[in-house]
Coordinates of C-alpha atoms and ligand atoms in Angstrom, one line a residue:
X10 CA 32.4 5.5 -13.8
X11 CA 31.9 4.9 -10.0
X12 CA 28.2 4.3 -9.3
X13 CA 26.6 6.5 -6.6
X14 CA 25.7 4.6 -3.4
X15 CA 22.6 5.5 -1.4
X16 CA 21.6 5.9 2.2
X17 CA 18.2 4.4 2.9
X18 CA 16.0 4.6 6.0
X19 CA 13.2 2.1 6.4
X20 CA 10.4 3.7 8.5
X21 CA 8.5 1.0 10.3
X22 CA 11.6 -1.1 10.8
X23 CA 9.6 -3.6 12.9
X24 CA 7.2 -4.3 10.0
X25 CA 6.6 -7.9 8.9
X26 CA 7.7 -6.7 5.4
X27 CA 11.1 -5.3 6.5
X28 CA 13.1 -8.6 6.1
X29 CA 11.6 -9.2 2.7
X30 CA 12.5 -5.7 1.6
X31 CA 16.1 -6.1 3.0
X32 CA 16.5 -9.4 1.1
X33 CA 15.1 -7.8 -2.0
X34 CA 17.5 -4.8 -1.6
X35 CA 20.4 -7.2 -1.3
X36 CA 19.3 -8.9 -4.6
X37 CA 19.3 -5.4 -6.3
X38 CA 22.8 -4.1 -5.2
X39 CA 24.1 -4.0 -8.7
X40 CA 21.6 -1.5 -10.0
X41 CA 20.9 0.2 -6.7
X42 CA 24.0 0.1 -4.4
X43 CA 23.5 1.0 -0.7
X44 CA 26.1 2.6 1.5
X45 CA 24.0 3.0 4.6
X46 CA 20.8 1.3 5.8
X47 CA 18.8 2.5 8.9
X48 CA 15.7 1.1 10.5
X49 CA 13.4 3.5 12.3
X50 CA 10.3 2.6 14.4
X51 CA 8.6 4.0 17.4
X52 CA 8.3 0.5 19.0
X53 CA 11.8 -0.2 20.2
X54 CA 11.2 -3.8 21.2
X55 CA 9.3 -4.9 18.1
X56 CA 12.0 -3.3 15.8
X57 CA 14.9 -4.8 17.8
X58 CA 13.9 -8.4 17.0
X59 CA 13.8 -7.7 13.2
X60 CA 16.8 -5.4 13.3
X61 CA 19.1 -7.8 15.3
X62 CA 18.3 -10.6 12.8
X63 CA 18.9 -8.3 9.8
X64 CA 22.2 -7.1 11.4
X65 CA 23.4 -10.7 11.4
X66 CA 22.2 -11.2 7.9
X67 CA 23.8 -8.0 6.6
X68 CA 27.1 -8.7 8.3
X69 CA 27.2 -12.1 6.5
X70 CA 26.0 -11.0 3.1
X71 CA 26.9 -7.3 2.7
X72 CA 29.4 -6.2 5.3
X73 CA 30.2 -3.1 3.2
X74 CA 26.7 -1.7 4.1
X75 CA 26.8 0.4 7.2
X76 CA 23.7 -0.7 9.2
X77 CA 22.0 0.8 12.3
X78 CA 18.6 1.0 13.9
X79 CA 17.1 3.6 16.2
X80 CA 14.0 5.1 17.6
X81 CA 15.6 8.6 17.5
X82 CA 14.3 10.7 14.6
X83 CA 17.4 12.8 14.3
X84 CA 19.7 9.8 14.0
X85 CA 17.2 8.0 11.6
X86 CA 16.6 10.9 9.2
X87 CA 20.1 12.6 9.0
X88 CA 22.1 11.9 5.8
X89 CA 19.4 10.0 4.0
X90 CA 18.6 9.8 0.2
X91 CA 15.4 7.7 0.4
X92 CA 12.9 6.9 3.1
X93 CA 11.0 3.8 2.4
X94 CA 7.9 4.0 4.7
X95 CA 5.7 1.1 5.7
X96 CA 4.3 2.0 9.2
X97 CA 1.1 0.7 10.7
X98 CA 0.0 3.2 13.4
X99 CA -1.7 1.1 16.1
X100 CA -0.3 -2.2 14.7
X101 CA -2.3 -5.3 14.3
X102 CA -4.2 -4.9 17.5
X103 CA -5.9 -1.8 16.0
X104 CA -6.3 -3.4 12.6
X105 CA -8.3 -6.1 14.3
X106 CA -10.6 -3.5 15.8
X107 CA -11.0 -1.7 12.5
X108 CA -12.2 -5.0 11.0
X109 CA -14.3 -6.3 13.9
X110 CA -16.2 -3.1 14.9
X111 CA -18.0 -2.6 11.5
X112 CA -18.8 -6.3 11.4
X113 CA -20.8 -5.9 14.6
X114 CA -23.2 -3.9 12.5
X115 CA -23.1 -6.2 9.5
X116 CA -20.8 -3.8 7.6
X117 CA -17.5 -4.7 5.7
X118 CA -14.6 -4.7 8.1
X119 CA -11.4 -4.2 6.0
X120 CA -8.0 -2.7 6.5
X121 CA -8.2 0.0 3.8
X122 CA -11.9 0.0 2.6
X123 CA -15.0 1.3 4.3
X124 CA -15.1 2.2 8.1
X125 CA -12.0 0.2 8.8
X126 CA -10.0 2.1 6.3
X127 CA -11.4 5.4 7.6
X128 CA -10.4 4.5 11.1
X129 CA -6.9 3.5 10.0
X130 CA -6.6 6.7 8.0
X131 CA -7.4 8.8 11.0
X132 CA -4.5 7.1 12.8
X133 CA -2.0 7.1 9.8
X134 CA -2.2 10.7 8.8
X135 CA -0.4 12.0 11.9
X136 CA 2.2 9.2 11.8
X137 CA 3.1 9.9 8.1
X138 CA 3.2 13.7 8.5
X139 CA 5.5 13.3 11.4
X140 CA 8.0 11.1 9.5
X141 CA 7.7 13.4 6.5
X142 CA 8.6 16.4 8.7
X143 CA 11.5 14.6 10.2
X144 CA 12.8 13.8 6.8
X145 CA 12.4 17.4 5.5
X146 CA 14.1 18.7 8.7
X147 CA 17.2 16.5 8.6
X148 CA 17.5 15.5 4.9
X149 CA 15.5 18.1 2.9
X150 CA 16.7 16.6 -0.5
X151 CA 15.5 13.1 0.3
X152 CA 12.5 11.4 -1.3
X153 CA 9.9 9.5 0.8
X154 CA 8.5 6.5 -1.0
X155 CA 5.4 5.7 1.0
X156 CA 3.4 2.5 0.8
X157 CA 1.9 2.8 4.3
X158 CA -1.8 2.4 4.2
X159 CA -4.5 3.5 3.7
X160 CA -2.5 5.0 0.9
X161 CA -5.5 6.9 -0.6
X162 CA -6.2 8.8 2.6
X163 CA -2.5 9.3 3.4
X164 CA -1.9 10.7 -0.2
X165 CA -4.9 13.1 0.1
X166 CA -3.5 14.3 3.5
X167 CA 0.0 15.0 2.1
X168 CA -1.5 16.7 -1.0
X169 CA -3.6 19.0 1.2
X170 CA -1.4 19.5 4.3
X171 CA 2.2 19.2 2.8
X172 CA 1.7 20.2 -0.8
X173 CA 5.4 20.8 -1.6
X174 CA 6.8 17.7 0.1
X175 CA 8.9 15.2 -1.7
X176 CA 6.7 12.2 -1.1
X177 CA 5.5 9.6 -3.6
X178 CA 2.7 7.3 -2.7
X179 CA 2.6 3.9 -4.3
X180 CA 0.7 0.6 -3.9
X181 CA 1.7 -2.9 -4.9
X182 CA -1.8 -4.2 -5.8
X183 CA -1.9 -3.2 -9.4
X184 CA 1.6 -4.6 -9.9
X185 CA 0.6 -7.8 -8.1
X186 CA -2.3 -8.1 -10.5
X187 CA -0.1 -7.3 -13.5
X188 CA 2.3 -10.2 -12.6
X189 CA -0.8 -12.4 -12.8
X190 CA -1.8 -10.8 -16.2
X191 CA 1.7 -11.5 -17.5
X192 CA 1.5 -15.1 -16.3
X193 CA -1.9 -15.6 -17.9
X194 CA -0.5 -14.2 -21.2
X195 CA 2.8 -16.1 -20.7
X196 CA 5.0 -13.0 -21.1
X197 CA 7.2 -10.9 -18.8
X198 CA 5.5 -8.3 -16.6
X199 CA 8.1 -5.8 -17.8
X200 CA 6.7 -6.1 -21.3
X201 CA 3.2 -5.1 -20.4
X202 CA 2.2 -1.6 -21.5
X203 CA -1.0 -0.6 -19.8
X204 CA -3.6 2.1 -19.4
X205 CA -5.3 2.4 -16.0
X206 CA -7.3 4.9 -14.0
X207 CA -8.8 5.1 -10.6
X208 CA -8.1 5.9 -7.0
X209 CA -5.9 3.7 -4.8
X210 CA -7.5 0.3 -4.2
X211 CA -10.3 1.5 -6.6
X212 CA -9.1 1.3 -10.2
X213 CA -9.6 -0.2 -13.7
X214 CA -7.4 -1.3 -16.6
X215 CA -8.6 -0.1 -20.0
X216 CA -5.7 -1.5 -22.1
X217 CA -3.1 -4.1 -21.7
X218 CA -0.6 -4.3 -24.6
X219 CA 2.5 -6.5 -25.1
X220 CA 5.9 -5.1 -26.2
X221 CA 5.1 -5.5 -29.9
X222 CA 2.1 -3.1 -29.2
X223 CA -0.6 -5.8 -29.7
X224 CA -3.7 -5.2 -27.5
X225 CA -4.1 -8.3 -25.3
X226 CA -6.9 -7.3 -23.0
X227 CA -9.5 -9.6 -24.6
X228 CA -7.4 -12.7 -23.8
X229 CA -7.2 -11.5 -20.2
X230 CA -11.0 -10.9 -20.1
X231 CA -11.6 -14.5 -21.4
X232 CA -9.5 -15.8 -18.5
X233 CA -10.9 -13.4 -15.9
X234 CA -14.5 -14.3 -16.8
X235 CA -13.8 -17.9 -15.7
X236 CA -11.1 -17.6 -13.0
X237 CA -10.7 -14.0 -11.9
X238 CA -7.0 -13.3 -11.5
X239 CA -6.4 -16.6 -9.7
X240 CA -3.3 -18.3 -11.1
X241 CA -0.4 -19.8 -9.1
X242 CA 2.8 -17.8 -8.9
X243 CA 5.4 -19.7 -7.0
X244 CA 7.4 -16.6 -6.0
X245 CA 4.5 -14.7 -4.6
X246 CA 5.4 -15.3 -0.9
X247 CA 2.4 -13.5 0.7
X248 CA -0.4 -15.3 -1.1
X249 CA -2.6 -17.5 1.1
X250 CA -6.1 -19.0 0.8
X251 CA -7.8 -15.8 1.5
X252 CA -6.0 -14.0 -1.3
X253 CA -6.9 -16.9 -3.7
X254 CA -10.5 -16.2 -2.8
X255 CA -10.1 -12.5 -3.5
X256 CA -8.5 -13.2 -6.9
X257 CA -11.3 -15.6 -7.8
X258 CA -14.0 -13.1 -6.8
X259 CA -12.7 -10.7 -9.5
X260 CA -14.8 -12.6 -12.0
X261 CA -18.0 -11.2 -10.4
X262 CA -16.5 -7.7 -10.2
X263 CA -15.5 -7.9 -13.8
X264 CA -19.1 -9.0 -14.8
X265 CA -20.4 -5.6 -13.7
X266 CA -18.4 -3.8 -16.3
X267 CA -16.9 -6.1 -19.0
X268 CA -15.4 -3.1 -20.8
X269 CA -12.5 -2.9 -18.2
X270 CA -10.5 -5.1 -15.9
X271 CA -10.9 -4.2 -12.2
X272 CA -8.7 -3.9 -9.1
X273 CA -9.3 -6.7 -6.6
X274 CA -10.4 -4.2 -3.9
X275 CA -13.6 -3.3 -5.7
X276 CA -15.2 -6.4 -4.3
X277 CA -15.6 -4.6 -0.9
X278 CA -17.7 -1.9 -2.6
X279 CA -19.6 -3.9 -5.2
X280 CA -20.2 -7.1 -3.2
X281 CA -20.3 -5.8 0.4
X282 CA -23.1 -8.2 1.3
X283 CA -21.1 -11.2 0.0
X284 CA -18.0 -10.1 1.8
X285 CA -19.8 -9.7 5.1
X286 CA -21.5 -13.1 4.7
X287 CA -18.1 -14.7 4.0
X288 CA -16.2 -13.1 6.9
X289 CA -16.0 -14.7 10.3
X290 CA -16.6 -11.8 12.7
X291 CA -14.5 -13.5 15.3
X292 CA -11.6 -14.3 13.1
X293 CA -10.8 -11.6 10.5
X294 CA -7.9 -11.0 8.2
X295 CA -5.9 -9.3 11.1
X296 CA -6.1 -12.7 13.0
X297 CA -4.9 -14.6 9.9
X298 CA -2.0 -12.2 9.5
X299 CA -1.0 -12.3 13.2
X300 CA -1.2 -16.2 13.1
X301 CA 0.5 -16.4 9.7
X302 CA 2.9 -13.8 8.4
X303 CA 3.7 -12.1 11.8
X304 CA 4.4 -15.4 13.6
X305 CA 6.5 -16.7 10.7
X306 CA 8.6 -13.6 10.2
X307 CA 9.2 -13.0 13.9
X308 CA 10.1 -16.7 14.6
X309 CA 12.5 -16.7 11.7
X310 CA 14.1 -13.5 13.2
X311 CA 14.4 -15.1 16.7
X312 CA 15.9 -18.2 15.1
X313 CA 18.6 -16.1 13.4
X314 CA 19.4 -14.3 16.7
X315 CA 19.6 -17.5 18.6
X316 CA 21.8 -19.3 16.1
X317 CA 23.9 -16.2 15.5
X318 CA 23.8 -16.8 11.8
X319 CA 21.4 -16.2 8.9
X320 CA 22.6 -19.1 6.8
X321 CA 19.5 -21.1 5.7
X322 CA 17.3 -18.5 7.4
X323 CA 13.5 -18.3 7.1
X324 CA 13.5 -14.8 5.5
X325 CA 12.3 -14.7 2.0
X326 CA 13.1 -12.0 -0.5
X327 CA 9.9 -10.1 -1.4
X328 CA 10.7 -10.0 -5.1
X329 CA 7.6 -8.3 -6.2
X330 CA 8.6 -5.4 -3.9
X331 CA 11.4 -4.6 -6.3
X332 CA 9.0 -1.9 -7.7
X333 CA 10.2 0.2 -4.8
X334 CA 13.8 -0.1 -6.2
X335 CA 12.4 0.6 -9.6
X336 CA 10.9 3.8 -8.3
X337 CA 14.1 4.8 -6.4
X338 CA 16.2 4.1 -9.5
X339 CA 13.9 6.1 -11.7
X340 CA 14.4 9.1 -9.3
X341 CA 18.1 8.6 -8.8
X342 CA 19.1 7.6 -12.4
X343 CA 16.4 9.3 -14.5
X344 CA 15.3 6.0 -16.0
X345 CA 11.9 7.4 -17.2
X346 CA 10.2 4.1 -16.2
X347 CA 6.4 4.0 -16.5
X348 CA 4.9 3.3 -13.1
X349 CA 1.5 3.5 -11.5
X350 CA 1.5 6.1 -8.8
X351 CA -1.0 7.9 -6.6
X352 CA -0.7 11.6 -7.7
X353 CA -2.8 14.8 -7.9
X354 CA -5.2 14.5 -10.9
X355 CA -4.9 18.0 -12.3
X356 CA -6.6 17.1 -15.5
X357 CA -5.0 13.7 -16.2
X358 CA -8.4 12.2 -16.0
X359 CA -10.2 14.9 -17.9
X360 CA -13.7 14.6 -16.5
X361 CA -12.7 14.1 -12.9
X362 CA -12.0 16.4 -9.9
X363 CA -8.6 18.1 -10.6
X364 CA -7.9 18.1 -6.9
X365 CA -8.4 14.4 -6.3
X366 CA -5.5 12.0 -5.7
X367 CA -5.7 9.4 -8.5
X368 CA -3.8 6.2 -9.4
X369 CA -2.6 6.5 -12.9
X370 CA 0.5 5.6 -15.0
X371 CA 3.3 8.2 -14.7
X372 CA 6.8 8.5 -16.2
X373 CA 9.4 8.8 -13.4
X374 CA 12.7 10.7 -13.7
X375 CA 15.1 12.7 -11.6
X376 CA 12.6 15.6 -11.1
X377 CA 9.8 13.4 -10.0
X378 CA 6.8 12.1 -12.1
X379 CA 5.0 13.2 -15.3
X380 CA 1.4 12.0 -15.5
X381 CA 0.1 10.2 -18.6
X382 CA -3.3 11.5 -19.5
X383 CA -6.0 8.9 -19.3
X384 CA -8.7 10.9 -21.2
X385 CA -12.3 10.8 -20.2
X386 CA -13.7 8.0 -18.0
X387 CA -17.1 6.2 -18.2
X388 CA -20.1 7.3 -16.0
X389 CA -20.1 4.1 -13.9
X390 CA -16.6 4.4 -12.7
X391 CA -16.8 8.2 -12.5
X392 CA -19.9 7.9 -10.2
X393 CA -18.2 5.4 -7.9
X394 CA -15.0 7.4 -7.8
X395 CA -16.7 10.7 -7.0
X396 CA -18.4 9.0 -4.0
X397 CA -15.2 7.4 -2.8
X398 CA -12.9 10.4 -3.3
X399 CA -15.4 12.5 -1.3
X400 CA -15.2 10.0 1.6
X401 CA -11.4 10.3 1.5
X402 CA -11.4 14.1 1.4
X403 CA -13.9 14.3 4.3
X404 CA -11.7 12.0 6.4
X405 CA -8.7 14.4 5.9
X406 CA -10.9 17.4 6.6
X407 CA -12.3 15.7 9.7
X408 CA -8.7 15.0 10.9
X409 CA -7.4 18.5 10.2
X410 CA -10.4 20.3 11.8
X411 CA -11.2 17.8 14.5
X412 CA -14.7 17.5 13.1
X413 CA -17.1 14.8 14.3
X414 CA -19.7 16.0 11.7
X415 CA -17.3 15.5 8.7
X416 CA -16.2 12.1 9.9
X417 CA -19.9 11.0 10.3
X418 CA -20.5 12.3 6.7
X419 CA -17.5 10.3 5.5
X420 CA -18.8 7.1 7.0
X421 CA -22.3 7.8 5.7
X422 CA -21.1 8.4 2.2
X423 CA -19.0 5.2 2.1
X424 CA -20.7 2.8 -0.3
X425 CA -20.1 0.0 2.3
X426 CA -22.4 1.6 4.9
X427 CA -26.2 1.3 4.6
X428 CA -27.4 4.4 6.5
X429 CA -26.4 7.5 8.5
X430 CA -27.7 5.7 11.6
X431 CA -25.4 2.8 11.2
X432 CA -22.6 5.2 10.3
X433 CA -23.1 7.0 13.6
X434 CA -23.1 3.8 15.7
X435 CA -19.9 2.6 14.0
X436 CA -18.3 6.0 14.4
X437 CA -19.1 6.2 18.2
X438 CA -17.5 2.7 18.7
X439 CA -14.5 3.6 16.6
X440 CA -13.9 6.9 18.6
X441 CA -13.9 4.8 21.8
X442 CA -11.5 2.3 20.4
X443 CA -9.1 4.9 18.9
X444 CA -8.6 7.0 22.0
X445 CA -5.1 8.3 22.0
X446 CA -4.7 7.7 18.2
X447 CA -7.2 10.1 16.7
X448 CA -7.4 13.8 17.2
X449 CA -10.3 14.8 19.5
X450 CA -13.5 15.3 17.5
X451 CA -16.0 18.0 18.3
Ligands
NAD518 P1 3.4 -4.2 11.0 O1 2.5 -3.8 12.1 O2 4.1 -5.5 11.1 O3 4.6 -3.1 10.9 C1 4.4 -1.7 11.0 C2 5.5 -1.1 11.9 O4 5.2 0.3 12.0 C3 5.4 -1.6 13.4 O5 6.7 -2.1 13.8 C4 5.1 -0.3 14.2 O6 5.7 -0.3 15.5 C5 5.6 0.8 13.3 N1 5.0 2.1 13.5 C6 3.7 2.3 13.8 N2 3.5 3.7 14.0 C7 4.7 4.2 13.7 C8 5.2 5.6 13.8 N3 4.3 6.6 14.0 N4 6.5 5.8 13.5 C9 7.3 4.8 13.2 N5 6.9 3.5 13.2 C10 5.6 3.2 13.5 O7 2.6 -4.0 9.7 P2 2.8 -4.7 8.2 O8 1.6 -5.6 8.0 O9 4.1 -5.2 8.0 O10 2.5 -3.5 7.3 C11 3.2 -2.3 7.3 C12 2.5 -1.2 6.4 O11 2.7 -1.5 5.1 C13 1.0 -1.1 6.6 O12 0.6 0.2 6.5 C14 0.5 -1.9 5.4 O13 -0.8 -1.5 5.1 C15 1.5 -1.4 4.4 N6 1.5 -2.1 3.1 C16 1.2 -1.5 2.0 C17 1.3 -2.0 0.8 C18 0.9 -1.2 -0.4 O14 0.6 -1.8 -1.5 N7 0.7 0.1 -0.3 C19 1.7 -3.4 0.7 C20 2.1 -4.1 1.8 C21 2.0 -3.4 3.0
G6P519 C1 -1.9 -5.7 -0.9 C2 -2.3 -4.2 -0.9 C3 -1.7 -3.6 0.4 C4 -2.2 -4.3 1.6 C5 -1.9 -5.7 1.5 C6 -2.6 -6.4 2.7 O1 -0.6 -5.8 -1.1 O2 -1.9 -3.5 -2.0 O3 -2.1 -2.2 0.4 O4 -1.6 -3.7 2.7 O5 -2.3 -6.3 0.3 O6 -2.2 -7.7 2.9 P1 -2.4 -8.5 4.2 O7 -1.8 -9.8 3.9 O8 -1.7 -7.7 5.3 O9 -3.9 -8.6 4.4
MN520 MN1 -2.1 -1.3 -1.6

């Protein structure tokens, strides 16, 4: 039988993650063959550096793949099977402001959590809806696999504003943690069978079994109690010192509820004071990424262009991003793989808002996903999730209605913000900084 070949558009072609994704796609050609690959971005120059380098790489390693790049939506989204979306509206310059403005008021400054995540959400919603609309205009049968952040807010926006669209929102953090769990247990990640519930960047494992069906969570808890999820994984190309610290801090997050194992991002909510104390307000994560990953990826790209060859190039395959291929394969070939997705709750967590976007295990096949019921959740997590999901919903309502009041409420309700007064000061600064990116608020 001849295997179907796919046409992929990468939205956010100029992303620091694009070369790693391309290398990973090349490594997966046997199970997921590509006939056409297109990069789309709204920053022509930024994309061009990455695209020209990838063009050389693809010509050398997979000349059968038709490659092009463009800033024209019609060209980018016509004849496409899958859109892989990783855009960052406002780029690192705005991420830096998201992180530094709250810090001025002693509040957590983070890409996806607290005021920074809210600000980023207000920028991302429009960008993602625009791409989704292009896809549905030019390739109505395509699927959009979105991992642009803040995924929780983006997912709520698409649920509310594009309820019938073919978008699946996914995050790599739980998977990144599960690779660590597998390493701790000395088994393969593919052999883990888990139960998990929560919101994006806000969830907990309740069971981790091996392929023989044995419950292994206690062994993990014994490890996490001492070390968090910190363990060296040689192939994890994006892990630097700041991530090691995040993985170590999990031990304190775990201590608050030893019944479950937490997502790393909960530290921003449960230890906000610690995070603020341990953040340099003049040199935040955005600065580390600009001086680290961005410099490294763009200089490797320039090097390839200069030499005219990608032999011995500095691009590294982002192997852990193969979950994106797993998801595409599941949709294309009906593999029925179990994956953690961000989906409408609709009763899957029984005692939680049916209209919330939750992160839970799903079975993925050719018609999309089927949710796996996670039963009832404990009061501690339910309380935290109700507060956080209300923040996310208020942000989307504020964006859709242009409501200052609702955005102020969203910031006030965030567990990371101490008072309505501080929320207002941060909001007014963020409005100023986000002129041209946010809808006008009244
Ligand atoms: P980056 O700034 O290097 O790349 C983002 C690209 O998106 C830029 O080239 C930018 O020009 C482009 N862009 C911005 N707005 C656009 C629009 N409206 N239309 C088209 N293109 C647009 O950022 P990065 O650090 O490589 O991250 C990319 C995205 O992937 C971010 O949203 C990041 O948070 C996300 N991410 C998510 C996960 C996850 O688990 N969900 C994992 C890794 C990265
Ligand atoms: C994890 C999260 C992503 C996030 C990324 C940030 O992978 O799941 O949602 O974008 O970390 O990493 P960075 O290195 O950019 O701080
Ligand atoms: Mn994520």
